[in-house]
Structure formats: structure tokens, C-alpha cells
PDB file of C-alpha atoms in Angstrom:
ATOM      1  CA  MET A   1      58.049 -16.214  72.116  1.00  0.00           C
ATOM      2  CA  GLU A   2      59.097 -17.458  68.705  1.00  0.00           C
ATOM      3  CA  PHE A   3      56.504 -20.243  68.662  1.00  0.00           C
ATOM      4  CA  LEU A   4      53.723 -17.631  68.951  1.00  0.00           C
ATOM      5  CA  ASP A   5      55.122 -15.638  66.035  1.00  0.00           C
ATOM      6  CA  ARG A   6      55.206 -18.804  63.916  1.00  0.00           C
ATOM      7  CA  TYR A   7      51.586 -19.687  64.647  1.00  0.00           C
ATOM      8  CA  GLN A   8      50.466 -16.079  64.128  1.00  0.00           C
ATOM      9  CA  GLN A   9      52.122 -16.103  60.723  1.00  0.00           C
ATOM     10  CA  ILE A  10      50.305 -19.319  59.769  1.00  0.00           C
ATOM     11  CA  VAL A  11      46.950 -17.897  60.885  1.00  0.00           C
ATOM     12  CA  GLY A  12      47.621 -14.532  59.213  1.00  0.00           C
ATOM     13  CA  GLU A  13      48.489 -16.148  55.880  1.00  0.00           C
ATOM     14  CA  ALA A  14      45.359 -18.309  56.047  1.00  0.00           C
ATOM     15  CA  ILE A  15      43.162 -15.281  56.792  1.00  0.00           C
ATOM     16  CA  ASN A  16      44.659 -13.434  53.811  1.00  0.00           C
ATOM     17  CA  LYS A  17      44.021 -16.480  51.637  1.00  0.00           C
ATOM     18  CA  TYR A  18      40.360 -16.618  52.644  1.00  0.00           C
ATOM     19  CA  THR A  19      39.592 -12.881  52.512  1.00  0.00           C
ATOM     20  CA  PHE A  20      35.959 -12.422  51.495  1.00  0.00           C
ATOM     21  CA  LYS A  21      35.475 -11.326  47.907  1.00  0.00           C
ATOM     22  CA  ASP A  22      31.759 -12.119  47.821  1.00  0.00           C
ATOM     23  CA  LYS A  23      28.948  -9.661  47.174  1.00  0.00           C
ATOM     24  CA  PRO A  24      27.209  -7.600  48.422  1.00  0.00           C
ATOM     25  CA  THR A  25      30.287  -5.753  49.591  1.00  0.00           C
ATOM     26  CA  GLU A  26      28.167  -3.965  52.215  1.00  0.00           C
ATOM     27  CA  LEU A  27      27.886  -7.329  53.994  1.00  0.00           C
ATOM     28  CA  TYR A  28      31.364  -8.772  53.434  1.00  0.00           C
ATOM     29  CA  GLU A  29      33.595  -5.715  53.803  1.00  0.00           C
ATOM     30  CA  PRO A  30      32.664  -5.263  57.490  1.00  0.00           C
ATOM     31  CA  MET A  31      33.512  -8.956  57.971  1.00  0.00           C
ATOM     32  CA  ASN A  32      36.932  -8.384  56.403  1.00  0.00           C
ATOM     33  CA  TYR A  33      37.309  -5.225  58.514  1.00  0.00           C
ATOM     34  CA  ILE A  34      37.060  -6.944  61.890  1.00  0.00           C
ATOM     35  CA  ILE A  35      39.057 -10.021  60.825  1.00  0.00           C
ATOM     36  CA  SER A  36      41.867  -7.855  59.410  1.00  0.00           C
ATOM     37  CA  HIS A  37      42.357  -6.061  62.742  1.00  0.00           C
ATOM     38  CA  GLY A  38      43.434  -9.381  64.072  1.00  0.00           C
ATOM     39  CA  GLY A  39      44.184  -8.788  67.686  1.00  0.00           C
ATOM     40  CA  LYS A  40      46.416 -11.553  69.010  1.00  0.00           C
ATOM     41  CA  ARG A  41      44.430 -14.335  67.269  1.00  0.00           C
ATOM     42  CA  LEU A  42      44.958 -16.487  70.308  1.00  0.00           C
ATOM     43  CA  ARG A  43      42.078 -18.926  69.867  1.00  0.00           C
ATOM     44  CA  PRO A  44      43.063 -20.190  66.403  1.00  0.00           C
ATOM     45  CA  ILE A  45      46.628 -20.430  67.708  1.00  0.00           C
ATOM     46  CA  MET A  46      45.305 -22.659  70.507  1.00  0.00           C
ATOM     47  CA  VAL A  47      43.867 -25.047  67.891  1.00  0.00           C
ATOM     48  CA  LEU A  48      47.244 -25.270  66.146  1.00  0.00           C
ATOM     49  CA  MET A  49      49.180 -25.633  69.404  1.00  0.00           C
ATOM     50  CA  ALA A  50      47.042 -28.556  70.603  1.00  0.00           C
ATOM     51  CA  CYS A  51      47.255 -30.236  67.202  1.00  0.00           C
ATOM     52  CA  ASP A  52      51.057 -29.913  67.357  1.00  0.00           C
ATOM     53  CA  LEU A  53      51.219 -31.126  70.961  1.00  0.00           C
ATOM     54  CA  PHE A  54      49.609 -34.453  70.026  1.00  0.00           C
ATOM     55  CA  GLY A  55      51.568 -34.901  66.789  1.00  0.00           C
ATOM     56  CA  GLY A  56      48.801 -33.977  64.339  1.00  0.00           C
ATOM     57  CA  ASP A  57      48.995 -32.561  60.812  1.00  0.00           C
ATOM     58  CA  LEU A  58      48.806 -28.763  61.068  1.00  0.00           C
ATOM     59  CA  LYS A  59      47.440 -28.518  57.519  1.00  0.00           C
ATOM     60  CA  GLN A  60      44.290 -30.291  58.663  1.00  0.00           C
ATOM     61  CA  ALA A  61      43.917 -27.884  61.593  1.00  0.00           C
ATOM     62  CA  ILE A  62      44.283 -24.567  59.735  1.00  0.00           C
ATOM     63  CA  LYS A  63      40.708 -24.246  58.462  1.00  0.00           C
ATOM     64  CA  PRO A  64      39.135 -25.341  61.785  1.00  0.00           C
ATOM     65  CA  ALA A  65      41.436 -22.781  63.454  1.00  0.00           C
ATOM     66  CA  LEU A  66      39.975 -20.113  61.157  1.00  0.00           C
ATOM     67  CA  ALA A  67      36.496 -21.340  62.075  1.00  0.00           C
ATOM     68  CA  ILE A  68      37.293 -20.520  65.701  1.00  0.00           C
ATOM     69  CA  GLU A  69      38.650 -17.092  64.753  1.00  0.00           C
ATOM     70  CA  PHE A  70      35.642 -16.227  62.584  1.00  0.00           C
ATOM     71  CA  PHE A  71      33.250 -17.408  65.277  1.00  0.00           C
ATOM     72  CA  HIS A  72      35.098 -15.402  67.933  1.00  0.00           C
ATOM     73  CA  ASN A  73      34.844 -12.246  65.819  1.00  0.00           C
ATOM     74  CA  PHE A  74      31.136 -12.883  65.218  1.00  0.00           C
ATOM     75  CA  THR A  75      30.647 -12.842  69.001  1.00  0.00           C
ATOM     76  CA  LEU A  76      32.659  -9.623  69.297  1.00  0.00           C
ATOM     77  CA  ILE A  77      30.506  -7.815  66.713  1.00  0.00           C
ATOM     78  CA  HIS A  78      27.297  -8.758  68.519  1.00  0.00           C
ATOM     79  CA  ASP A  79      28.833  -8.120  71.943  1.00  0.00           C
ATOM     80  CA  ASP A  80      29.814  -4.598  70.864  1.00  0.00           C
ATOM     81  CA  ILE A  81      26.251  -3.928  69.677  1.00  0.00           C
ATOM     82  CA  MET A  82      24.800  -5.099  72.996  1.00  0.00           C
ATOM     83  CA  ASP A  83      27.325  -3.053  74.986  1.00  0.00           C
ATOM     84  CA  GLU A  84      27.011  -0.022  72.669  1.00  0.00           C
ATOM     85  CA  ALA A  85      30.820  -0.108  72.538  1.00  0.00           C
ATOM     86  CA  PRO A  86      32.463   2.554  70.351  1.00  0.00           C
ATOM     87  CA  LEU A  87      35.898   0.868  70.139  1.00  0.00           C
ATOM     88  CA  ARG A  88      37.312  -2.606  69.564  1.00  0.00           C
ATOM     89  CA  ARG A  89      41.096  -3.027  69.346  1.00  0.00           C
ATOM     90  CA  ASN A  90      41.387   0.771  69.277  1.00  0.00           C
ATOM     91  CA  LYS A  91      39.295   0.911  66.078  1.00  0.00           C
ATOM     92  CA  PRO A  92      35.667   2.016  65.620  1.00  0.00           C
ATOM     93  CA  THR A  93      33.256  -0.894  66.034  1.00  0.00           C
ATOM     94  CA  ILE A  94      31.314  -2.159  63.028  1.00  0.00           C
ATOM     95  CA  HIS A  95      27.908  -0.934  64.200  1.00  0.00           C
ATOM     96  CA  THR A  96      29.447   2.506  64.855  1.00  0.00           C
ATOM     97  CA  LEU A  97      30.646   2.673  61.234  1.00  0.00           C
ATOM     98  CA  HIS A  98      27.871   0.838  59.396  1.00  0.00           C
ATOM     99  CA  GLY A  99      24.863   0.735  61.715  1.00  0.00           C
ATOM    100  CA  ILE A 100      23.297  -1.982  63.837  1.00  0.00           C
ATOM    101  CA  ASN A 101      21.601  -3.832  60.960  1.00  0.00           C
ATOM    102  CA  VAL A 102      24.867  -4.371  59.089  1.00  0.00           C
ATOM    103  CA  GLY A 103      26.543  -5.337  62.362  1.00  0.00           C
ATOM    104  CA  ILE A 104      23.965  -8.063  63.007  1.00  0.00           C
ATOM    105  CA  LEU A 105      24.125  -9.399  59.441  1.00  0.00           C
ATOM    106  CA  SER A 106      27.908  -9.389  59.139  1.00  0.00           C
ATOM    107  CA  GLY A 107      28.169 -11.155  62.500  1.00  0.00           C
ATOM    108  CA  ASP A 108      25.708 -13.804  61.342  1.00  0.00           C
ATOM    109  CA  GLY A 109      27.669 -14.180  58.110  1.00  0.00           C
ATOM    110  CA  LEU A 110      30.927 -14.797  59.989  1.00  0.00           C
ATOM    111  CA  MET A 111      29.288 -17.443  62.150  1.00  0.00           C
ATOM    112  CA  LEU A 112      27.917 -19.324  59.126  1.00  0.00           C
ATOM    113  CA  LYS A 113      31.217 -19.072  57.257  1.00  0.00           C
ATOM    114  CA  ALA A 114      32.890 -20.547  60.349  1.00  0.00           C
ATOM    115  CA  TYR A 115      30.849 -23.754  60.037  1.00  0.00           C
ATOM    116  CA  LYS A 116      31.990 -24.206  56.436  1.00  0.00           C
ATOM    117  CA  PHE A 117      35.625 -24.403  57.541  1.00  0.00           C
ATOM    118  CA  PHE A 118      35.028 -27.800  59.162  1.00  0.00           C
ATOM    119  CA  GLU A 119      33.793 -29.418  55.931  1.00  0.00           C
ATOM    120  CA  ASP A 120      37.159 -30.924  54.888  1.00  0.00           C
ATOM    121  CA  LEU A 121      37.534 -33.028  58.051  1.00  0.00           C
ATOM    122  CA  GLU A 122      36.995 -36.774  57.963  1.00  0.00           C
ATOM    123  CA  PRO A 123      33.403 -37.691  58.960  1.00  0.00           C
ATOM    124  CA  GLU A 124      34.195 -38.981  62.465  1.00  0.00           C
ATOM    125  CA  ILE A 125      36.415 -35.999  63.367  1.00  0.00           C
ATOM    126  CA  PHE A 126      33.984 -33.604  61.660  1.00  0.00           C
ATOM    127  CA  LYS A 127      31.098 -34.868  63.793  1.00  0.00           C
ATOM    128  CA  ALA A 128      33.099 -34.563  67.031  1.00  0.00           C
ATOM    129  CA  CYS A 129      34.375 -31.055  66.210  1.00  0.00           C
ATOM    130  CA  ILE A 130      30.955 -29.754  65.147  1.00  0.00           C
ATOM    131  CA  ARG A 131      29.382 -31.151  68.319  1.00  0.00           C
ATOM    132  CA  ILE A 132      31.946 -29.297  70.462  1.00  0.00           C
ATOM    133  CA  PHE A 133      31.716 -26.141  68.335  1.00  0.00           C
ATOM    134  CA  THR A 134      27.909 -25.966  68.495  1.00  0.00           C
ATOM    135  CA  HIS A 135      27.772 -26.743  72.220  1.00  0.00           C
ATOM    136  CA  THR A 136      30.384 -24.026  72.819  1.00  0.00           C
ATOM    137  CA  GLY A 137      28.276 -21.524  70.872  1.00  0.00           C
ATOM    138  CA  LEU A 138      25.201 -22.314  72.955  1.00  0.00           C
ATOM    139  CA  LEU A 139      27.120 -21.996  76.222  1.00  0.00           C
ATOM    140  CA  LEU A 140      28.497 -18.676  75.037  1.00  0.00           C
ATOM    141  CA  CYS A 141      24.947 -17.419  74.395  1.00  0.00           C
ATOM    142  CA  GLU A 142      23.937 -18.593  77.872  1.00  0.00           C
ATOM    143  CA  GLY A 143      26.919 -16.789  79.372  1.00  0.00           C
ATOM    144  CA  GLN A 144      26.045 -13.606  77.514  1.00  0.00           C
ATOM    145  CA  GLN A 145      22.456 -13.772  78.779  1.00  0.00           C
ATOM    146  CA  TYR A 146      23.673 -14.270  82.349  1.00  0.00           C
ATOM    147  CA  ASP A 147      25.907 -11.230  81.872  1.00  0.00           C
ATOM    148  CA  ILE A 148      22.909  -9.177  80.705  1.00  0.00           C
ATOM    149  CA  ASN A 149      20.771 -10.493  83.576  1.00  0.00           C
ATOM    150  CA  PHE A 150      23.405  -9.473  86.107  1.00  0.00           C
ATOM    151  CA  GLU A 151      23.091  -5.800  85.106  1.00  0.00           C
ATOM    152  CA  THR A 152      19.643  -5.640  86.739  1.00  0.00           C
ATOM    153  CA  GLN A 153      19.863  -8.647  89.091  1.00  0.00           C
ATOM    154  CA  GLU A 154      20.349  -7.487  92.662  1.00  0.00           C
ATOM    155  CA  ASN A 155      22.007 -10.565  94.123  1.00  0.00           C
ATOM    156  CA  VAL A 156      24.836 -12.015  92.051  1.00  0.00           C
ATOM    157  CA  THR A 157      27.052 -14.553  93.789  1.00  0.00           C
ATOM    158  CA  PHE A 158      30.701 -15.261  93.084  1.00  0.00           C
ATOM    159  CA  ASP A 159      29.681 -18.724  91.757  1.00  0.00           C
ATOM    160  CA  ASP A 160      27.198 -17.029  89.397  1.00  0.00           C
ATOM    161  CA  TYR A 161      30.020 -14.847  88.091  1.00  0.00           C
ATOM    162  CA  ILE A 162      32.426 -17.773  87.585  1.00  0.00           C
ATOM    163  CA  ARG A 163      29.749 -19.716  85.676  1.00  0.00           C
ATOM    164  CA  MET A 164      29.058 -16.685  83.495  1.00  0.00           C
ATOM    165  CA  ILE A 165      32.704 -16.064  82.567  1.00  0.00           C
ATOM    166  CA  THR A 166      33.315 -19.804  82.086  1.00  0.00           C
ATOM    167  CA  TYR A 167      30.531 -19.886  79.488  1.00  0.00           C
ATOM    168  CA  LYS A 168      31.349 -16.502  77.959  1.00  0.00           C
ATOM    169  CA  THR A 169      35.124 -16.834  77.745  1.00  0.00           C
ATOM    170  CA  GLY A 170      36.532 -20.010  79.271  1.00  0.00           C
ATOM    171  CA  VAL A 171      34.813 -22.575  77.077  1.00  0.00           C
ATOM    172  CA  LEU A 172      35.928 -20.986  73.787  1.00  0.00           C
ATOM    173  CA  SER A 173      39.592 -21.268  74.779  1.00  0.00           C
ATOM    174  CA  ALA A 174      38.951 -24.766  76.143  1.00  0.00           C
ATOM    175  CA  SER A 175      37.180 -25.907  72.988  1.00  0.00           C
ATOM    176  CA  SER A 176      39.897 -24.430  70.769  1.00  0.00           C
ATOM    177  CA  PHE A 177      42.452 -26.667  72.482  1.00  0.00           C
ATOM    178  CA  GLU A 178      40.108 -29.681  72.433  1.00  0.00           C
ATOM    179  CA  ILE A 179      39.326 -29.335  68.715  1.00  0.00           C
ATOM    180  CA  GLY A 180      43.050 -29.175  67.924  1.00  0.00           C
ATOM    181  CA  ALA A 181      43.602 -32.290  70.056  1.00  0.00           C
ATOM    182  CA  LEU A 182      40.791 -34.199  68.324  1.00  0.00           C
ATOM    183  CA  ILE A 183      42.137 -33.330  64.866  1.00  0.00           C
ATOM    184  CA  ALA A 184      45.448 -34.857  66.037  1.00  0.00           C
ATOM    185  CA  ARG A 185      43.499 -37.917  67.277  1.00  0.00           C
ATOM    186  CA  ALA A 186      44.461 -37.488  70.925  1.00  0.00           C
ATOM    187  CA  ASP A 187      42.727 -39.891  73.283  1.00  0.00           C
ATOM    188  CA  PHE A 188      39.650 -38.791  75.241  1.00  0.00           C
ATOM    189  CA  LYS A 189      41.496 -38.335  78.565  1.00  0.00           C
ATOM    190  CA  ASP A 190      44.168 -36.080  77.066  1.00  0.00           C
ATOM    191  CA  ALA A 191      41.629 -34.098  75.023  1.00  0.00           C
ATOM    192  CA  LYS A 192      39.649 -33.393  78.217  1.00  0.00           C
ATOM    193  CA  ALA A 193      42.809 -32.450  80.134  1.00  0.00           C
ATOM    194  CA  ILE A 194      43.783 -29.874  77.511  1.00  0.00           C
ATOM    195  CA  PHE A 195      40.145 -28.678  77.499  1.00  0.00           C
ATOM    196  CA  ASN A 196      40.312 -28.049  81.261  1.00  0.00           C
ATOM    197  CA  PHE A 197      43.685 -26.343  80.927  1.00  0.00           C
ATOM    198  CA  GLY A 198      42.103 -23.972  78.397  1.00  0.00           C
ATOM    199  CA  LYS A 199      38.998 -23.438  80.531  1.00  0.00           C
ATOM    200  CA  HIS A 200      40.918 -22.236  83.570  1.00  0.00           C
ATOM    201  CA  ILE A 201      43.315 -20.118  81.527  1.00  0.00           C
ATOM    202  CA  GLY A 202      40.224 -18.600  79.866  1.00  0.00           C
ATOM    203  CA  ILE A 203      38.658 -17.859  83.260  1.00  0.00           C
ATOM    204  CA  ALA A 204      41.893 -16.215  84.400  1.00  0.00           C
ATOM    205  CA  PHE A 205      42.035 -14.254  81.126  1.00  0.00           C
ATOM    206  CA  GLN A 206      38.510 -12.875  81.689  1.00  0.00           C
ATOM    207  CA  ILE A 207      39.283 -11.887  85.271  1.00  0.00           C
ATOM    208  CA  MET A 208      42.316 -10.060  83.872  1.00  0.00           C
ATOM    209  CA  ASP A 209      40.009  -8.388  81.327  1.00  0.00           C
ATOM    210  CA  ASP A 210      37.778  -7.172  84.171  1.00  0.00           C
ATOM    211  CA  TYR A 211      40.861  -5.960  86.032  1.00  0.00           C
ATOM    212  CA  LEU A 212      42.245  -4.067  83.030  1.00  0.00           C
ATOM    213  CA  ASP A 213      38.887  -2.379  82.379  1.00  0.00           C
ATOM    214  CA  VAL A 214      39.523  -0.288  85.491  1.00  0.00           C
ATOM    215  CA  PHE A 215      43.220  -0.659  86.318  1.00  0.00           C
ATOM    216  CA  GLY A 216      44.725  -1.052  82.828  1.00  0.00           C
ATOM    217  CA  ASP A 217      46.277   1.500  80.481  1.00  0.00           C
ATOM    218  CA  GLN A 218      43.333   2.663  78.362  1.00  0.00           C
ATOM    219  CA  ALA A 219      45.509   3.455  75.322  1.00  0.00           C
ATOM    220  CA  GLN A 220      46.885  -0.104  75.318  1.00  0.00           C
ATOM    221  CA  PHE A 221      43.647  -1.819  76.342  1.00  0.00           C
ATOM    222  CA  GLY A 222      41.804  -0.480  73.287  1.00  0.00           C
ATOM    223  CA  LYS A 223      38.440  -0.081  75.021  1.00  0.00           C
ATOM    224  CA  LYS A 224      36.573   2.659  76.838  1.00  0.00           C
ATOM    225  CA  HIS A 225      37.977   3.102  80.361  1.00  0.00           C
ATOM    226  CA  ALA A 226      35.676   1.693  83.076  1.00  0.00           C
ATOM    227  CA  GLY A 227      33.157   0.539  80.474  1.00  0.00           C
ATOM    228  CA  ASP A 228      32.042  -2.241  82.822  1.00  0.00           C
ATOM    229  CA  ILE A 229      31.176   0.299  85.524  1.00  0.00           C
ATOM    230  CA  TYR A 230      29.190   2.335  83.011  1.00  0.00           C
ATOM    231  CA  GLU A 231      27.334  -0.837  81.926  1.00  0.00           C
ATOM    232  CA  ASN A 232      26.645  -1.849  85.577  1.00  0.00           C
ATOM    233  CA  LYS A 233      28.408  -5.175  84.955  1.00  0.00           C
ATOM    234  CA  LYS A 234      28.759  -7.308  88.062  1.00  0.00           C
ATOM    235  CA  THR A 235      32.401  -8.157  87.444  1.00  0.00           C
ATOM    236  CA  VAL A 236      34.816  -9.757  89.873  1.00  0.00           C
ATOM    237  CA  LEU A 237      35.888  -6.258  90.958  1.00  0.00           C
ATOM    238  CA  TYR A 238      32.317  -5.341  91.917  1.00  0.00           C
ATOM    239  CA  LEU A 239      31.729  -8.632  93.757  1.00  0.00           C
ATOM    240  CA  LEU A 240      34.986  -8.398  95.698  1.00  0.00           C
ATOM    241  CA  ALA A 241      34.274  -4.765  96.548  1.00  0.00           C
ATOM    242  CA  ARG A 242      30.801  -5.630  97.886  1.00  0.00           C
ATOM    243  CA  GLU A 243      32.248  -8.431  99.971  1.00  0.00           C
ATOM    244  CA  HIS A 244      34.850  -6.202 101.625  1.00  0.00           C
ATOM    245  CA  ALA A 245      33.006  -2.849 101.643  1.00  0.00           C
ATOM    246  CA  THR A 246      31.516  -1.102 104.644  1.00  0.00           C
ATOM    247  CA  ASP A 247      27.709  -0.814 104.878  1.00  0.00           C
ATOM    248  CA  GLU A 248      27.966   2.784 103.695  1.00  0.00           C
ATOM    249  CA  GLU A 249      30.115   1.795 100.706  1.00  0.00           C
ATOM    250  CA  ARG A 250      27.671  -0.997  99.768  1.00  0.00           C
ATOM    251  CA  LYS A 251      24.851   1.550  99.755  1.00  0.00           C
ATOM    252  CA  GLU A 252      26.929   3.791  97.477  1.00  0.00           C
ATOM    253  CA  LEU A 253      27.643   0.871  95.128  1.00  0.00           C
ATOM    254  CA  ASP A 254      23.933   0.002  95.066  1.00  0.00           C
ATOM    255  CA  TYR A 255      23.123   3.622  94.253  1.00  0.00           C
ATOM    256  CA  TRP A 256      25.565   3.889  91.352  1.00  0.00           C
ATOM    257  CA  TYR A 257      24.737   0.438  89.930  1.00  0.00           C
ATOM    258  CA  SER A 258      21.034   1.351  89.836  1.00  0.00           C
ATOM    259  CA  LYS A 259      21.847   4.008  87.195  1.00  0.00           C
ATOM    260  CA  LYS A 260      23.198   3.455  83.682  1.00  0.00           C
ATOM    261  CA  THR A 261      25.237   6.578  83.190  1.00  0.00           C
ATOM    262  CA  ASP A 262      28.822   7.487  82.380  1.00  0.00           C
ATOM    263  CA  ASN A 263      28.657  10.381  84.825  1.00  0.00           C
ATOM    264  CA  ILE A 264      32.245  10.984  85.926  1.00  0.00           C
ATOM    265  CA  ASP A 265      31.079  11.057  89.554  1.00  0.00           C
ATOM    266  CA  LYS A 266      29.840   7.465  89.188  1.00  0.00           C
ATOM    267  CA  ILE A 267      33.136   6.259  87.724  1.00  0.00           C
ATOM    268  CA  TYR A 268      35.127   8.145  90.361  1.00  0.00           C
ATOM    269  CA  GLY A 269      32.903   6.967  93.236  1.00  0.00           C
ATOM    270  CA  VAL A 270      33.005   3.289  92.251  1.00  0.00           C
ATOM    271  CA  GLU A 271      36.747   3.333  91.518  1.00  0.00           C
ATOM    272  CA  LYS A 272      37.398   4.910  94.928  1.00  0.00           C
ATOM    273  CA  ILE A 273      35.614   1.980  96.626  1.00  0.00           C
ATOM    274  CA  PHE A 274      37.462  -0.509  94.418  1.00  0.00           C
ATOM    275  CA  ARG A 275      40.787   0.961  95.470  1.00  0.00           C
ATOM    276  CA  ARG A 276      39.952   1.161  99.168  1.00  0.00           C
ATOM    277  CA  THR A 277      38.863  -2.488  99.266  1.00  0.00           C
ATOM    278  CA  LYS A 278      42.013  -3.467  97.316  1.00  0.00           C
ATOM    279  CA  VAL A 279      40.085  -5.465  94.731  1.00  0.00           C
ATOM    280  CA  ASP A 280      42.988  -5.083  92.306  1.00  0.00           C
ATOM    281  CA  GLU A 281      45.254  -7.216  94.525  1.00  0.00           C
ATOM    282  CA  LYS A 282      42.481  -9.743  95.196  1.00  0.00           C
ATOM    283  CA  ALA A 283      41.672 -10.101  91.475  1.00  0.00           C
ATOM    284  CA  LEU A 284      45.329 -10.710  90.628  1.00  0.00           C
ATOM    285  CA  ARG A 285      45.454 -13.497  93.240  1.00  0.00           C
ATOM    286  CA  LEU A 286      42.400 -15.138  91.647  1.00  0.00           C
ATOM    287  CA  ILE A 287      44.088 -14.958  88.243  1.00  0.00           C
ATOM    288  CA  GLU A 288      47.107 -16.778  89.633  1.00  0.00           C
ATOM    289  CA  LYS A 289      44.864 -19.397  91.280  1.00  0.00           C
ATOM    290  CA  HIS A 290      43.139 -20.322  88.006  1.00  0.00           C
ATOM    291  CA  ASN A 291      46.467 -20.315  86.196  1.00  0.00           C
ATOM    292  CA  GLU A 292      47.722 -22.900  88.706  1.00  0.00           C
ATOM    293  CA  ILE A 293      44.582 -25.052  88.329  1.00  0.00           C
ATOM    294  CA  GLY A 294      44.949 -24.933  84.541  1.00  0.00           C
ATOM    295  CA  GLN A 295      48.574 -25.978  84.685  1.00  0.00           C
ATOM    296  CA  SER A 296      47.708 -28.877  87.001  1.00  0.00           C
ATOM    297  CA  TYR A 297      45.598 -30.319  84.149  1.00  0.00           C
ATOM    298  CA  LEU A 298      48.483 -29.819  81.719  1.00  0.00           C
ATOM    299  CA  LYS A 299      50.684 -31.933  84.021  1.00  0.00           C
ATOM    300  CA  LYS A 300      48.254 -34.867  83.691  1.00  0.00           C
ATOM    301  CA  ILE A 301      48.971 -35.230  79.960  1.00  0.00           C
ATOM    302  CA  ASP A 302      51.520 -37.985  79.365  1.00  0.00           C
ATOM    303  CA  ILE A 303      53.748 -36.116  76.933  1.00  0.00           C
ATOM    304  CA  PRO A 304      57.362 -34.937  77.425  1.00  0.00           C
ATOM    305  CA  GLU A 305      57.536 -31.758  79.517  1.00  0.00           C
ATOM    306  CA  GLU A 306      59.524 -30.032  76.777  1.00  0.00           C
ATOM    307  CA  LYS A 307      56.485 -30.135  74.482  1.00  0.00           C
ATOM    308  CA  LYS A 308      54.314 -28.520  77.164  1.00  0.00           C
ATOM    309  CA  LYS A 309      56.567 -25.498  77.642  1.00  0.00           C
ATOM    310  CA  PRO A 310      54.821 -23.337  74.993  1.00  0.00           C
ATOM    311  CA  PHE A 311      51.504 -23.808  76.842  1.00  0.00           C
ATOM    312  CA  ILE A 312      53.022 -22.617  80.115  1.00  0.00           C
ATOM    313  CA  GLU A 313      54.636 -19.683  78.311  1.00  0.00           C
ATOM    314  CA  LEU A 314      51.335 -18.801  76.622  1.00  0.00           C
ATOM    315  CA  ALA A 315      49.445 -18.859  79.936  1.00  0.00           C
ATOM    316  CA  ASN A 316      52.055 -16.691  81.647  1.00  0.00           C
ATOM    317  CA  TYR A 317      52.060 -14.290  78.689  1.00  0.00           C
ATOM    318  CA  LEU A 318      48.263 -13.939  78.698  1.00  0.00           C
ATOM    319  CA  LEU A 319      48.087 -13.319  82.415  1.00  0.00           C
ATOM    320  CA  ARG A 320      50.818 -10.704  82.552  1.00  0.00           C
ATOM    321  CA  ARG A 321      49.462  -8.594  79.720  1.00  0.00           C
ATOM    322  CA  GLU A 322      48.684  -4.890  79.865  1.00  0.00           C
ATOM    323  CA  SER A 323      46.184  -4.915  77.013  1.00  0.00           C
TER     324      SER A 323
END
């Protein structure tokens, strides 16, 4: 996908331009560390794509796109601390290298730097973007708290799970597209349509993340295998397994999810139930369902179909990934 390479180059050059040279280095070097690892940088790319779709000036969207990327990495630093995760993108996590205190501070620093990247926008657009950005941040915190609650909450419904992943993952993709659309001065209806496209693609992306945690190639995924099982996370795999398990299997799931341990017997026991109940196939069907809902919103935007093709390609790329 050549269009993705082009946007990644734009984002990469901007990140290099705004590398932190501030002091103390003990605060800013960890910030540079996580930003430099990059990943796919999908969320800033979403800002640029939406700006392009509605005929906006990409130069105006570059710094807000970086704001999204910095904010996303702030959430990853804090998420890794909460999950006690040793790896992120196949590299040691910041708190593993520098300790929890530095992890908290460098995450906070990235979040505050993100806000500064909106300062060049015209007042009306600035106000709209900051409102979306702040609301997104609050929803993300709510989603994270729901995720934590679920670890000890006995009864988690499928609707609870969808709300949690919508807040934790879906809204950041959705808001990235909406901010790009607003910078291009898209009308309200189109901005909301691209928001909903991003929301459902984000939901599908998170379900894929849950799927890959157990069924993905660990070397490519860049995270600890079955980390969600170890953390007792009530992911879509767990919920589908409970729904289709026998009474005996439900009791076994309840037993293992009452203990926070990476005992190999726990991982093996839970995975065996996951495979017998075919949650891998069921999760993949859910991914396709949300992809279709997302693309139905894309169809509502009154813009030539040719200009929408990169969005369809991006969605298909994200949902057929192995890492």
C-alpha cells in the first residue's frame, strides 16, 4: 500500500523533527525511546488520511497527528505499568528499563506535549479538536478502569466488553479520523460518519488484538504469549468460551481466572477450552462484522468512491494482520 508508506514517511520525518532535546534527559530520553520504536503509527496516519479525504491542507494536520501519536504512546507506557508488561513492540518496556516512577513521569510528559501540538490551529478548529481530544482521553481512562474492574468482576457481559474496548481502543481511532476531518473543515455529518467508521474498525482491531494474544505468532506479535490469560482479562475469547463451554469447563475457567499466575497449567487449561469451543473462529467472525459496519458508515460520505479506497484497504490490512 503505497499511500501508507507515504503517510508513514510524513509522520516519521515529523517525529524526527520534534525529537525531545530538553532536560533532564532522564525524563525525555524514555519519551524518545518509545516514540522512536514507532510501531505502525496508524493513528497519526488516520488524521492525515481524513484530512486528505476532505481536501484539507496536510501541513495543518501534521502537528495534531503527532499529538495523537504522543498521546497514544503515553497510554501505552501507563498501560504497560498496570499490566506489568515486560515487552512492547518486541522491546523492553520503559518501566522495565527505568523503573515505575520514570515510566509515570515520561508518560505524563508525553500527554502534556501532545496538547501543545494543537496550538497552531485557528481558534474555532482548535476548540473543536481539543474538545474531542480531551473527551477521548477521559473515555480511554474509563475504558481502562472497566478493564481493571473486569479482572475481579464475576459477571461481565458481552455488552460490557464492547463498551470497554470501544472506550479503550475504538474512540482513539475514531477521534483521529474526526480530528483530521475537522482540520479539513468537513461538515458535521461527514465528520461523524468518518468517526463511526474509525470506531468500528477500532473495535475490530481490539478483538483482533485479543485473538492474537492467544492465537498469534508471539515473535511477530511482540508481546508475552497469553498475557491476557495471565492477567485474568475478560476478553472476547473468554466471554465466547464461557458462553459455549460445558458446566465443567465453566468451573475450570472460574478456577483459573480466580488466580493471577502464569502457571503453565493455567495457560494450557484455558487455551484447551478456547480451542474446544472454537472461540478463534467466532472472534474472527465478529471482526468481520464490525469491519462491515464501519464500511457502511464510509459509504454514507458523499465523496467519490476512488477517494475512499485507501480507507477500505487500511481496514482490510489491519484486520488481516499477524502482529
